[in-house]
Coordinates of C-alpha atoms in Angstrom, one line a residue:
M1 CA 121.7 97.0 8.1
S2 CA 121.9 100.4 9.9
P3 CA 122.2 103.8 7.4
G4 CA 125.7 103.9 7.9
S5 CA 126.6 100.9 6.4
K6 CA 124.3 101.0 3.7
K7 CA 126.1 104.3 2.4
K8 CA 129.5 102.8 3.1
F9 CA 128.2 99.4 1.3
K10 CA 126.7 101.6 -2.0
A11 CA 130.0 103.9 -1.8
G12 CA 131.9 101.2 -2.5
M13 CA 129.5 98.7 -4.9
E14 CA 128.1 101.2 -6.7
N15 CA 127.2 101.1 -10.6
K16 CA 129.6 97.8 -10.4
H17 CA 127.3 94.4 -12.0
Y18 CA 128.6 91.0 -11.2
P19 CA 130.5 88.5 -13.7
V20 CA 129.6 85.8 -14.6
P21 CA 130.1 82.7 -12.4
L22 CA 133.5 80.9 -13.8
A23 CA 132.6 77.6 -12.6
S24 CA 129.2 75.8 -11.4
H25 CA 129.0 75.8 -7.4
E26 CA 129.5 71.8 -7.5
D27 CA 132.9 72.5 -9.3
V28 CA 133.8 75.0 -6.1
I29 CA 133.2 73.0 -3.2
N30 CA 134.6 70.0 -4.7
D31 CA 137.3 71.3 -5.7
P32 CA 139.9 73.6 -3.7
S33 CA 142.0 74.8 -6.4
V34 CA 138.6 75.6 -8.5
F35 CA 138.2 78.1 -5.4
W36 CA 140.7 79.4 -5.1
D37 CA 141.2 79.9 -8.8
T38 CA 137.7 81.7 -8.9
L39 CA 138.0 83.7 -6.0
R40 CA 141.0 85.0 -6.6
R41 CA 139.8 86.3 -10.1
F42 CA 136.5 87.1 -9.2
H43 CA 137.7 89.8 -6.5
F44 CA 140.2 90.8 -10.3
V45 CA 137.4 91.1 -12.0
M46 CA 135.0 93.6 -9.0
G47 CA 138.2 95.5 -8.5
T48 CA 138.3 94.8 -4.5
K49 CA 140.9 94.0 -2.1
F50 CA 142.4 90.3 -1.7
M51 CA 143.3 88.8 1.1
I52 CA 143.9 85.5 3.5
P53 CA 143.2 86.0 7.1
V54 CA 145.3 84.3 9.4
I55 CA 143.0 83.5 13.0
G56 CA 145.6 81.7 15.8
G57 CA 148.6 81.6 14.2
K58 CA 147.0 79.5 10.8
E59 CA 145.4 80.9 6.9
L60 CA 141.7 80.8 7.4
D61 CA 140.4 78.5 4.7
L62 CA 138.1 80.1 2.9
Q63 CA 136.4 77.3 1.0
V64 CA 135.6 75.2 4.3
L65 CA 133.9 78.7 5.5
Y66 CA 132.1 79.0 2.2
V67 CA 130.7 75.4 2.4
E68 CA 130.3 75.7 5.9
T69 CA 127.7 78.8 5.1
T70 CA 126.2 77.7 2.0
N71 CA 125.2 74.3 2.8
R72 CA 123.1 76.8 6.0
G73 CA 121.5 78.7 3.0
G74 CA 123.9 81.5 2.4
Y75 CA 125.3 84.4 4.3
D76 CA 121.6 86.2 5.2
K77 CA 120.6 83.3 6.6
V78 CA 123.2 82.2 8.9
V79 CA 123.3 86.0 10.0
A80 CA 119.8 85.6 10.1
E81 CA 119.5 82.5 12.4
K82 CA 123.0 83.6 14.6
K83 CA 124.1 80.3 13.4
W84 CA 128.1 81.4 12.9
R85 CA 128.8 79.8 16.4
E86 CA 127.8 76.5 14.2
V87 CA 129.7 77.6 11.3
G88 CA 132.9 77.9 13.7
S89 CA 132.8 74.4 15.1
V90 CA 134.2 73.2 12.4
F91 CA 137.2 74.6 12.8
C92 CA 138.0 73.5 15.9
F93 CA 138.9 76.7 17.8
S94 CA 139.3 76.9 21.4
A95 CA 136.7 76.8 24.0
T96 CA 137.9 80.3 25.0
T97 CA 137.3 81.9 21.9
T98 CA 134.6 84.6 22.5
S99 CA 135.2 86.3 19.3
A100 CA 135.6 83.4 16.4
S101 CA 132.0 84.1 15.5
F102 CA 132.3 88.2 14.7
V103 CA 135.7 86.9 13.0
L104 CA 134.1 84.7 10.7
K105 CA 131.0 86.8 9.9
K106 CA 133.9 89.8 8.9
H107 CA 135.9 87.8 7.1
Y108 CA 132.8 86.5 5.1
F109 CA 131.5 89.6 4.1
S110 CA 134.1 91.2 2.9
L111 CA 135.7 88.8 1.1
L112 CA 132.8 86.2 0.2
Y113 CA 129.0 87.0 0.0
H114 CA 129.4 88.1 -3.8
Y115 CA 131.1 85.4 -4.5
E116 CA 128.3 83.4 -3.1
Q117 CA 126.2 85.5 -4.8
V118 CA 127.2 84.8 -8.5
H119 CA 128.4 81.0 -7.6
F120 CA 125.3 80.3 -5.0
F121 CA 122.6 81.8 -5.7
K122 CA 123.7 82.3 -9.7
I123 CA 122.5 86.3 -9.4
Q124 CA 123.7 88.4 -12.3
G125 CA 123.3 92.4 -12.8
P126 CA 123.4 94.7 -10.4
V127 CA 125.1 93.7 -7.4
S128 CA 123.0 92.9 -4.5
T129 CA 122.6 94.9 -0.9
P130 CA 123.1 91.6 2.0
A131 CA 119.7 92.0 3.8
V132 CA 121.5 92.0 7.3
A133 CA 125.2 93.4 6.4
F134 CA 128.4 93.0 8.6
P135 CA 127.9 96.1 10.8
L136 CA 130.9 99.0 9.3
G137 CA 129.5 101.7 11.5
S138 CA 128.9 99.4 14.6
P139 CA 130.7 100.0 18.1
S140 CA 131.6 96.8 18.1
S141 CA 133.7 97.3 14.9
K142 CA 135.8 99.5 16.3
T143 CA 136.7 97.4 19.4
E144 CA 140.7 97.4 19.5
L145 CA 141.7 93.9 18.0
A146 CA 145.2 92.4 16.9
I147 CA 146.4 92.0 13.7
V148 CA 146.9 88.3 13.3
E149 CA 148.6 88.1 10.0
Y150 CA 148.3 89.4 6.1
S151 CA 149.7 86.9 3.1
P152 CA 149.2 88.6 0.0
E153 CA 151.2 86.2 -2.2
P154 CA 149.0 84.1 -4.3
I155 CA 147.3 80.9 -4.0
R156 CA 150.0 78.2 -4.1
D157 CA 147.7 76.0 -6.1
C158 CA 146.9 78.0 -9.6
P159 CA 149.6 81.4 -9.4
D160 CA 148.2 84.1 -11.7
R161 CA 150.9 86.5 -12.4
S162 CA 147.3 88.6 -14.1
T163 CA 146.1 89.2 -10.4
E164 CA 149.1 89.6 -8.2
S165 CA 148.4 94.0 -8.7
S166 CA 145.1 93.2 -6.6
S167 CA 146.5 91.3 -3.9
S168 CA 148.5 94.0 -2.6
F169 CA 147.0 95.6 0.7
S170 CA 148.8 98.7 1.9
A171 CA 148.4 100.3 5.6
S172 CA 150.0 103.1 7.2
G173 CA 150.8 102.8 10.9
T174 CA 153.1 102.8 14.0
I175 CA 155.2 100.3 16.4
E176 CA 154.5 101.3 20.0
G177 CA 157.2 98.8 21.2
K178 CA 158.8 95.3 20.0
F179 CA 159.2 91.9 21.4
D180 CA 161.1 88.6 20.8
C181 CA 158.7 87.7 17.6
G182 CA 157.4 90.7 16.5
Y183 CA 155.4 94.3 17.3
L184 CA 153.0 95.7 19.5
V185 CA 151.9 98.4 16.6
S186 CA 148.8 101.1 15.7
V187 CA 147.9 100.7 12.3
Q188 CA 145.2 103.2 10.3
L189 CA 142.9 101.5 8.5
G190 CA 140.5 104.3 6.4
S191 CA 139.2 106.4 9.4
E192 CA 139.7 103.5 12.1
V193 CA 142.8 102.9 14.0
L194 CA 143.6 99.3 15.8
H195 CA 146.0 98.5 17.8
G196 CA 147.4 95.1 18.1
V197 CA 149.9 92.4 17.9
L198 CA 152.0 92.2 14.5
Y199 CA 154.5 88.9 14.4
H200 CA 157.1 87.6 12.5
P201 CA 155.5 85.0 10.2
D202 CA 158.2 82.3 9.9
Q203 CA 158.3 82.7 14.0
Q204 CA 156.9 79.2 14.6
D205 CA 156.7 79.2 17.8
L206 CA 155.0 81.9 20.1
S207 CA 154.0 80.0 22.9
N208 CA 157.3 81.4 25.2
S209 CA 157.6 84.9 23.6
I210 CA 153.6 86.2 24.3
P211 CA 150.8 85.1 26.1
Q212 CA 148.6 82.8 24.6
Y213 CA 145.2 83.6 23.6
D214 CA 143.3 80.9 21.6
G215 CA 140.9 83.1 20.3
A216 CA 140.5 84.4 17.5
I217 CA 141.0 87.6 18.3
V218 CA 144.8 88.7 20.4
P219 CA 142.8 91.7 22.3
Y220 CA 146.1 94.3 23.3
T221 CA 146.3 96.2 26.0
P222 CA 148.9 99.3 26.8
N223 CA 151.6 98.0 28.8
R224 CA 151.5 99.6 32.6
R225 CA 154.0 100.6 35.2
R226 CA 153.7 98.0 37.8
R227 CA 154.2 99.0 41.2
R228 CA 157.2 96.8 43.1
R229 CA 156.8 95.5 46.2
R230 CA 158.7 97.2 48.6
S231 CA 161.9 94.8 50.1
R232 CA 161.6 95.0 54.1
R233 CA 165.4 95.0 53.0
S234 CA 165.3 98.7 51.9
G235 CA 163.9 100.0 54.8
D236 CA 166.1 97.6 57.4
P237 CA 169.3 96.4 55.8
S238 CA 170.1 94.0 58.8
Y239 CA 166.6 92.0 57.8
P240 CA 167.7 89.0 56.8
K241 CA 168.0 87.9 53.1
P242 CA 165.1 86.0 52.1
N243 CA 165.9 82.2 51.1
R244 CA 166.0 80.7 47.4
S245 CA 164.4 78.3 45.8
G246 CA 166.5 74.7 44.7
Y247 CA 165.3 76.5 41.0
N248 CA 166.5 79.5 41.4
F249 CA 170.3 78.9 42.5
F250 CA 170.5 77.1 39.0
F251 CA 169.2 79.1 37.2
A252 CA 171.7 81.7 38.5
E253 CA 174.4 79.4 38.1
K254 CA 173.0 78.8 34.2
H255 CA 173.0 82.4 33.2
Y256 CA 176.2 82.9 34.7
K257 CA 177.8 80.5 32.0
L258 CA 175.1 81.5 29.0
K259 CA 175.9 85.2 29.8
S260 CA 179.5 84.2 29.3
L261 CA 178.9 82.7 26.3
Y262 CA 176.4 84.2 24.4
P263 CA 176.0 87.7 25.3
N264 CA 173.8 88.4 22.7
R265 CA 170.8 86.6 23.7
E266 CA 170.1 87.2 27.2
R267 CA 166.1 87.4 26.4
E268 CA 166.6 83.5 25.5
F269 CA 168.4 82.8 28.6
T270 CA 165.1 81.8 30.7
K271 CA 163.4 79.7 28.1
M272 CA 166.8 77.9 27.4
I273 CA 167.7 77.2 31.2
G274 CA 164.0 76.0 31.7
Q275 CA 164.6 73.6 29.2
S276 CA 168.1 72.5 30.9
W277 CA 166.0 72.2 34.4
S278 CA 163.6 70.1 33.1
S279 CA 165.9 67.7 31.4
L280 CA 167.7 66.8 34.8
S281 CA 167.6 64.0 35.9
A282 CA 165.7 63.3 39.6
E283 CA 169.3 63.1 41.7
E284 CA 170.8 66.1 39.5
R285 CA 167.7 68.0 40.4
M286 CA 167.9 67.1 43.8
V287 CA 171.5 68.3 44.5
Y288 CA 170.0 71.8 43.8
Q289 CA 166.8 71.4 45.5
N290 CA 169.1 70.2 49.3
I291 CA 170.6 74.1 48.5
G292 CA 167.0 75.6 48.1
L293 CA 166.7 73.3 51.7
K294 CA 169.7 74.9 53.4
D295 CA 169.2 78.3 52.3
K296 CA 165.6 78.3 54.0
E297 CA 166.6 77.1 57.0
R298 CA 169.4 80.0 57.2
Y299 CA 166.7 82.3 56.5
K300 CA 164.8 80.9 59.3
R301 CA 167.4 81.0 61.8
E302 CA 168.4 84.4 60.7
L303 CA 164.6 85.7 60.9
K304 CA 164.2 84.2 64.2
E305 CA 167.6 86.3 65.5
Y306 CA 166.6 88.8 64.1
K307 CA 163.0 89.2 65.4
E308 CA 164.6 88.4 69.4
K309 CA 167.1 91.7 68.0
L310 CA 164.5 93.3 67.1
K311 CA 162.3 93.3 70.4
L312 CA 165.4 93.6 72.5
R313 CA 166.3 96.9 70.7
Q314 CA 162.5 98.0 71.3
A315 CA 163.0 97.0 74.6
M316 CA 165.9 99.3 75.1
E317 CA 164.5 102.0 73.5
G318 CA 161.6 101.8 75.7
E319 CA 163.5 102.0 78.8
L320 CA 165.0 105.6 77.5
N321 CA 161.8 107.0 76.6
I322 CA 160.5 106.1 80.0
K323 CA 163.9 108.0 81.7
A324 CA 164.1 111.0 79.4
Q325 CA 160.2 111.5 80.2
D326 CA 161.4 111.2 83.6
V327 CA 164.1 113.6 83.2
Q328 CA 161.5 116.5 82.0
D329 CA 159.0 115.9 84.3

């Protein structure tokens, strides 16, 4: 545990004592309603913030996290033996997830560590200092992370109005950008500034709106302007117009119709047109593909004519240059 982490830990838990356990460890791991009720009440008594983290669009099951960690000897032992990846495997995260261990360790330390000391180790008196704490002052904890989602509502299984005041969470931030399902934001949490994605909780399907990152953390990189490729037609207006595929013709036709029907939903057109194309039969799709093939033949023919004219023009310019040099000599 680094000196910086010790200072922050002591500043938050100074002069605090653990309460009496509200239930046995066996009841907590066997009954989800008992777990959630005792966990919420525990944070209320300790005066600490309680939240339900969301990873990969789903609420993290803190009871499963608690059970798997205590089955392996508790937080300190899992950290010492580097078993967070093993704990994370229970949640079936994607194989491409590289940050699940980091996130699980972070959430366990902030939400379940002291709860574990009381209900698993049955410790009483002053709060315990973890043997290996989450490195609050380490550079890795200041990485630009995505803000996934936070649900401050009470647990549905055991509603308790007396604890709602402790379930609130506040932070100051700014909106850097906007897309269909949410915002790109910068949020100040204490001395740290996090950059990430904040999406609307009522959006069920985000797969077509933002890039897919199956990992526990969604990295956010500020948009950079892409340099557009310079078209040959901009330099030479006589250069033939490039051919279009059958889907391009279908897209143009549907886009024209949708624009007249839904003028305020243009951002959804690409998805709607893609679904329409997928629902076409093979015969219907062949009509547009044949149009694309004809356009490809047109492009090849015009390109061949263009190159022949270009060679002829270059030859004529070469002759004129030779004659001009002869005149000068």
